[in-house]
Amino acid sequence: MPTPSASSPQPKGFRRAVSEQDTKQAEAVTSPRFIGRRQSLIEDARKEREAAAAAAAAAVA
């Protein structure tokens, strides 16, 4: 079964579509809403790690 190579011809609009998708994704990732949600998730994970470390320390002591 032949496998498509990376150099196989692509439709003309393919590269432009990928480029436009990258732009839209970059806009979404840099939106204030996304950044705020990301910060919230980072803080939640940090708090969970600290709580787990404290629980482990309490279990050892």
PDB file of N, CA and C in Angstrom:
ATOM      1  N   MET A   1       0.856  -1.187   0.000  1.00  0.00           N
ATOM      2  CA  MET A   1       0.000   0.000   0.000  1.00  0.00           C
ATOM      3  C   MET A   1       0.899   1.246   0.000  1.00  0.00           C
ATOM      4  N   PRO A   2       0.780   2.085  -0.988  1.00  0.00           N
ATOM      5  CA  PRO A   2       1.656   3.273  -1.047  1.00  0.00           C
ATOM      6  C   PRO A   2       1.285   4.285   0.035  1.00  0.00           C
ATOM      7  N   THR A   3       2.307   4.902   0.585  1.00  0.00           N
ATOM      8  CA  THR A   3       2.075   5.940   1.590  1.00  0.00           C
ATOM      9  C   THR A   3       2.314   7.294   0.965  1.00  0.00           C
ATOM     10  N   PRO A   4       1.512   8.275   1.277  1.00  0.00           N
ATOM     11  CA  PRO A   4       1.730   9.610   0.698  1.00  0.00           C
ATOM     12  C   PRO A   4       3.002  10.231   1.271  1.00  0.00           C
ATOM     13  N   SER A   5       3.783  10.810   0.390  1.00  0.00           N
ATOM     14  CA  SER A   5       5.019  11.445   0.853  1.00  0.00           C
ATOM     15  C   SER A   5       4.732  12.890   1.228  1.00  0.00           C
ATOM     16  N   ALA A   6       5.642  13.465   1.987  1.00  0.00           N
ATOM     17  CA  ALA A   6       5.469  14.847   2.424  1.00  0.00           C
ATOM     18  C   ALA A   6       5.542  15.806   1.248  1.00  0.00           C
ATOM     19  N   SER A   7       6.213  15.383   0.182  1.00  0.00           N
ATOM     20  CA  SER A   7       6.365  16.268  -0.973  1.00  0.00           C
ATOM     21  C   SER A   7       5.246  16.088  -1.993  1.00  0.00           C
ATOM     22  N   SER A   8       4.230  15.295  -1.661  1.00  0.00           N
ATOM     23  CA  SER A   8       3.138  15.112  -2.611  1.00  0.00           C
ATOM     24  C   SER A   8       2.400  16.434  -2.794  1.00  0.00           C
ATOM     25  N   PRO A   9       1.918  16.679  -3.994  1.00  0.00           N
ATOM     26  CA  PRO A   9       1.253  17.970  -4.242  1.00  0.00           C
ATOM     27  C   PRO A   9      -0.022  18.114  -3.416  1.00  0.00           C
ATOM     28  N   GLN A  10      -0.202  19.282  -2.859  1.00  0.00           N
ATOM     29  CA  GLN A  10      -1.385  19.586  -2.061  1.00  0.00           C
ATOM     30  C   GLN A  10      -2.300  20.493  -2.889  1.00  0.00           C
ATOM     31  N   PRO A  11      -3.587  20.501  -2.583  1.00  0.00           N
ATOM     32  CA  PRO A  11      -4.463  21.465  -3.252  1.00  0.00           C
ATOM     33  C   PRO A  11      -3.977  22.885  -2.966  1.00  0.00           C
ATOM     34  N   LYS A  12      -4.209  23.784  -3.931  1.00  0.00           N
ATOM     35  CA  LYS A  12      -3.677  25.145  -3.790  1.00  0.00           C
ATOM     36  C   LYS A  12      -4.136  25.842  -2.523  1.00  0.00           C
ATOM     37  N   GLY A  13      -5.379  25.651  -2.136  1.00  0.00           N
ATOM     38  CA  GLY A  13      -5.900  26.360  -0.980  1.00  0.00           C
ATOM     39  C   GLY A  13      -5.510  25.752   0.354  1.00  0.00           C
ATOM     40  N   PHE A  14      -4.857  24.592   0.325  1.00  0.00           N
ATOM     41  CA  PHE A  14      -4.555  23.899   1.573  1.00  0.00           C
ATOM     42  C   PHE A  14      -3.644  24.714   2.476  1.00  0.00           C
ATOM     43  N   ARG A  15      -2.550  25.214   1.936  1.00  0.00           N
ATOM     44  CA  ARG A  15      -1.590  25.962   2.751  1.00  0.00           C
ATOM     45  C   ARG A  15      -2.236  27.226   3.308  1.00  0.00           C
ATOM     46  N   ARG A  16      -3.048  27.904   2.500  1.00  0.00           N
ATOM     47  CA  ARG A  16      -3.718  29.113   2.974  1.00  0.00           C
ATOM     48  C   ARG A  16      -4.695  28.763   4.098  1.00  0.00           C
ATOM     49  N   ALA A  17      -5.412  27.658   3.965  1.00  0.00           N
ATOM     50  CA  ALA A  17      -6.361  27.253   5.000  1.00  0.00           C
ATOM     51  C   ALA A  17      -5.633  26.968   6.306  1.00  0.00           C
ATOM     52  N   VAL A  18      -4.488  26.313   6.225  1.00  0.00           N
ATOM     53  CA  VAL A  18      -3.705  26.033   7.426  1.00  0.00           C
ATOM     54  C   VAL A  18      -3.224  27.338   8.031  1.00  0.00           C
ATOM     55  N   SER A  19      -2.768  28.261   7.187  1.00  0.00           N
ATOM     56  CA  SER A  19      -2.281  29.551   7.668  1.00  0.00           C
ATOM     57  C   SER A  19      -3.398  30.314   8.378  1.00  0.00           C
ATOM     58  N   GLU A  20      -4.584  30.324   7.789  1.00  0.00           N
ATOM     59  CA  GLU A  20      -5.713  31.019   8.405  1.00  0.00           C
ATOM     60  C   GLU A  20      -6.095  30.357   9.726  1.00  0.00           C
ATOM     61  N   GLN A  21      -6.031  29.035   9.776  1.00  0.00           N
ATOM     62  CA  GLN A  21      -6.357  28.327  11.016  1.00  0.00           C
ATOM     63  C   GLN A  21      -5.356  28.700  12.101  1.00  0.00           C
ATOM     64  N   ASP A  22      -4.080  28.762  11.756  1.00  0.00           N
ATOM     65  CA  ASP A  22      -3.056  29.148  12.727  1.00  0.00           C
ATOM     66  C   ASP A  22      -3.343  30.540  13.276  1.00  0.00           C
ATOM     67  N   THR A  23      -3.747  31.452  12.408  1.00  0.00           N
ATOM     68  CA  THR A  23      -4.046  32.818  12.839  1.00  0.00           C
ATOM     69  C   THR A  23      -5.222  32.823  13.806  1.00  0.00           C
ATOM     70  N   LYS A  24      -6.273  32.095  13.457  1.00  0.00           N
ATOM     71  CA  LYS A  24      -7.448  32.038  14.333  1.00  0.00           C
ATOM     72  C   LYS A  24      -7.091  31.409  15.672  1.00  0.00           C
ATOM     73  N   GLN A  25      -6.272  30.363  15.630  1.00  0.00           N
ATOM     74  CA  GLN A  25      -5.882  29.697  16.869  1.00  0.00           C
ATOM     75  C   GLN A  25      -5.032  30.634  17.724  1.00  0.00           C
ATOM     76  N   ALA A  26      -4.128  31.362  17.098  1.00  0.00           N
ATOM     77  CA  ALA A  26      -3.283  32.305  17.838  1.00  0.00           C
ATOM     78  C   ALA A  26      -4.140  33.380  18.490  1.00  0.00           C
ATOM     79  N   GLU A  27      -5.154  33.861  17.780  1.00  0.00           N
ATOM     80  CA  GLU A  27      -6.052  34.867  18.356  1.00  0.00           C
ATOM     81  C   GLU A  27      -6.812  34.286  19.547  1.00  0.00           C
ATOM     82  N   ALA A  28      -7.257  33.044  19.426  1.00  0.00           N
ATOM     83  CA  ALA A  28      -8.009  32.418  20.511  1.00  0.00           C
ATOM     84  C   ALA A  28      -7.129  32.218  21.739  1.00  0.00           C
ATOM     85  N   VAL A  29      -5.894  31.807  21.525  1.00  0.00           N
ATOM     86  CA  VAL A  29      -4.989  31.529  22.636  1.00  0.00           C
ATOM     87  C   VAL A  29      -4.584  32.803  23.352  1.00  0.00           C
ATOM     88  N   THR A  30      -4.538  33.911  22.641  1.00  0.00           N
ATOM     89  CA  THR A  30      -4.120  35.165  23.267  1.00  0.00           C
ATOM     90  C   THR A  30      -5.304  35.998  23.751  1.00  0.00           C
ATOM     91  N   SER A  31      -6.515  35.456  23.647  1.00  0.00           N
ATOM     92  CA  SER A  31      -7.677  36.212  24.107  1.00  0.00           C
ATOM     93  C   SER A  31      -7.652  36.309  25.631  1.00  0.00           C
ATOM     94  N   PRO A  32      -8.127  37.421  26.186  1.00  0.00           N
ATOM     95  CA  PRO A  32      -8.129  37.587  27.648  1.00  0.00           C
ATOM     96  C   PRO A  32      -8.892  36.479  28.369  1.00  0.00           C
ATOM     97  N   ARG A  33      -9.956  35.997  27.764  1.00  0.00           N
ATOM     98  CA  ARG A  33     -10.747  34.937  28.394  1.00  0.00           C
ATOM     99  C   ARG A  33      -9.919  33.664  28.531  1.00  0.00           C
ATOM    100  N   PHE A  34      -9.196  33.305  27.468  1.00  0.00           N
ATOM    101  CA  PHE A  34      -8.369  32.099  27.505  1.00  0.00           C
ATOM    102  C   PHE A  34      -7.247  32.254  28.516  1.00  0.00           C
ATOM    103  N   ILE A  35      -6.606  33.411  28.529  1.00  0.00           N
ATOM    104  CA  ILE A  35      -5.487  33.646  29.446  1.00  0.00           C
ATOM    105  C   ILE A  35      -5.973  33.570  30.889  1.00  0.00           C
ATOM    106  N   GLY A  36      -7.126  34.155  31.169  1.00  0.00           N
ATOM    107  CA  GLY A  36      -7.680  34.096  32.515  1.00  0.00           C
ATOM    108  C   GLY A  36      -7.990  32.671  32.937  1.00  0.00           C
ATOM    109  N   ARG A  37      -8.559  31.895  32.044  1.00  0.00           N
ATOM    110  CA  ARG A  37      -8.886  30.495  32.349  1.00  0.00           C
ATOM    111  C   ARG A  37      -7.611  29.698  32.578  1.00  0.00           C
ATOM    112  N   ARG A  38      -6.609  29.957  31.766  1.00  0.00           N
ATOM    113  CA  ARG A  38      -5.332  29.254  31.900  1.00  0.00           C
ATOM    114  C   ARG A  38      -4.701  29.564  33.256  1.00  0.00           C
ATOM    115  N   GLN A  39      -4.713  30.835  33.635  1.00  0.00           N
ATOM    116  CA  GLN A  39      -4.153  31.223  34.934  1.00  0.00           C
ATOM    117  C   GLN A  39      -4.909  30.532  36.065  1.00  0.00           C
ATOM    118  N   SER A  40      -6.224  30.461  35.946  1.00  0.00           N
ATOM    119  CA  SER A  40      -7.041  29.819  36.969  1.00  0.00           C
ATOM    120  C   SER A  40      -6.679  28.342  37.101  1.00  0.00           C
ATOM    121  N   LEU A  41      -6.499  27.665  35.980  1.00  0.00           N
ATOM    122  CA  LEU A  41      -6.136  26.251  36.010  1.00  0.00           C
ATOM    123  C   LEU A  41      -4.754  26.050  36.619  1.00  0.00           C
ATOM    124  N   ILE A  42      -3.825  26.940  36.298  1.00  0.00           N
ATOM    125  CA  ILE A  42      -2.473  26.852  36.857  1.00  0.00           C
ATOM    126  C   ILE A  42      -2.521  27.027  38.371  1.00  0.00           C
ATOM    127  N   GLU A  43      -3.279  28.010  38.837  1.00  0.00           N
ATOM    128  CA  GLU A  43      -3.398  28.245  40.283  1.00  0.00           C
ATOM    129  C   GLU A  43      -4.062  27.062  40.981  1.00  0.00           C
ATOM    130  N   ASP A  44      -5.109  26.500  40.366  1.00  0.00           N
ATOM    131  CA  ASP A  44      -5.778  25.338  40.956  1.00  0.00           C
ATOM    132  C   ASP A  44      -4.814  24.161  41.083  1.00  0.00           C
ATOM    133  N   ALA A  45      -4.025  23.922  40.048  1.00  0.00           N
ATOM    134  CA  ALA A  45      -3.064  22.817  40.078  1.00  0.00           C
ATOM    135  C   ALA A  45      -2.013  23.047  41.161  1.00  0.00           C
ATOM    136  N   ARG A  46      -1.560  24.287  41.302  1.00  0.00           N
ATOM    137  CA  ARG A  46      -0.560  24.604  42.329  1.00  0.00           C
ATOM    138  C   ARG A  46      -1.135  24.338  43.721  1.00  0.00           C
ATOM    139  N   LYS A  47      -2.371  24.771  43.946  1.00  0.00           N
ATOM    140  CA  LYS A  47      -3.007  24.555  45.248  1.00  0.00           C
ATOM    141  C   LYS A  47      -3.170  23.062  45.540  1.00  0.00           C
ATOM    142  N   GLU A  48      -3.542  22.286  44.508  1.00  0.00           N
ATOM    143  CA  GLU A  48      -3.696  20.843  44.695  1.00  0.00           C
ATOM    144  C   GLU A  48      -2.364  20.192  45.041  1.00  0.00           C
ATOM    145  N   ARG A  49      -1.285  20.614  44.368  1.00  0.00           N
ATOM    146  CA  ARG A  49       0.043  20.062  44.674  1.00  0.00           C
ATOM    147  C   ARG A  49       0.454  20.402  46.103  1.00  0.00           C
ATOM    148  N   GLU A  50       0.215  21.646  46.516  1.00  0.00           N
ATOM    149  CA  GLU A  50       0.565  22.056  47.884  1.00  0.00           C
ATOM    150  C   GLU A  50      -0.244  21.261  48.907  1.00  0.00           C
ATOM    151  N   ALA A  51      -1.524  21.057  48.649  1.00  0.00           N
ATOM    152  CA  ALA A  51      -2.368  20.293  49.567  1.00  0.00           C
ATOM    153  C   ALA A  51      -1.900  18.841  49.641  1.00  0.00           C
ATOM    154  N   ALA A  52      -1.527  18.262  48.506  1.00  0.00           N
ATOM    155  CA  ALA A  52      -1.041  16.882  48.493  1.00  0.00           C
ATOM    156  C   ALA A  52       0.277  16.769  49.250  1.00  0.00           C
ATOM    157  N   ALA A  53       1.157  17.740  49.078  1.00  0.00           N
ATOM    158  CA  ALA A  53       2.439  17.729  49.789  1.00  0.00           C
ATOM    159  C   ALA A  53       2.208  17.865  51.292  1.00  0.00           C
ATOM    160  N   ALA A  54       1.283  18.728  51.690  1.00  0.00           N
ATOM    161  CA  ALA A  54       0.977  18.905  53.109  1.00  0.00           C
ATOM    162  C   ALA A  54       0.372  17.625  53.690  1.00  0.00           C
ATOM    163  N   ALA A  55      -0.500  16.976  52.934  1.00  0.00           N
ATOM    164  CA  ALA A  55      -1.112  15.731  53.401  1.00  0.00           C
ATOM    165  C   ALA A  55      -0.055  14.640  53.538  1.00  0.00           C
ATOM    166  N   ALA A  56       0.874  14.577  52.603  1.00  0.00           N
ATOM    167  CA  ALA A  56       1.945  13.582  52.672  1.00  0.00           C
ATOM    168  C   ALA A  56       2.847  13.853  53.873  1.00  0.00           C
ATOM    169  N   ALA A  57       3.147  15.115  54.120  1.00  0.00           N
ATOM    170  CA  ALA A  57       3.987  15.475  55.263  1.00  0.00           C
ATOM    171  C   ALA A  57       3.275  15.139  56.577  1.00  0.00           C
ATOM    172  N   ALA A  58       1.975  15.366  56.628  1.00  0.00           N
ATOM    173  CA  ALA A  58       1.207  15.067  57.835  1.00  0.00           C
ATOM    174  C   ALA A  58       1.131  13.555  58.064  1.00  0.00           C
ATOM    175  N   ALA A  59       1.070  12.785  56.992  1.00  0.00           N
ATOM    176  CA  ALA A  59       0.994  11.330  57.109  1.00  0.00           C
ATOM    177  C   ALA A  59       2.316  10.758  57.610  1.00  0.00           C
ATOM    178  N   VAL A  60       3.417  11.381  57.228  1.00  0.00           N
ATOM    179  CA  VAL A  60       4.740  10.918  57.648  1.00  0.00           C
ATOM    180  C   VAL A  60       4.994  11.290  59.100  1.00  0.00           C
ATOM    181  N   ALA A  61       4.543  12.452  59.508  1.00  0.00           N
ATOM    182  CA  ALA A  61       4.833  12.945  60.871  1.00  0.00           C
ATOM    183  C   ALA A  61       4.006  12.296  61.940  1.00  0.00           C
TER     184      ALA A  61
END
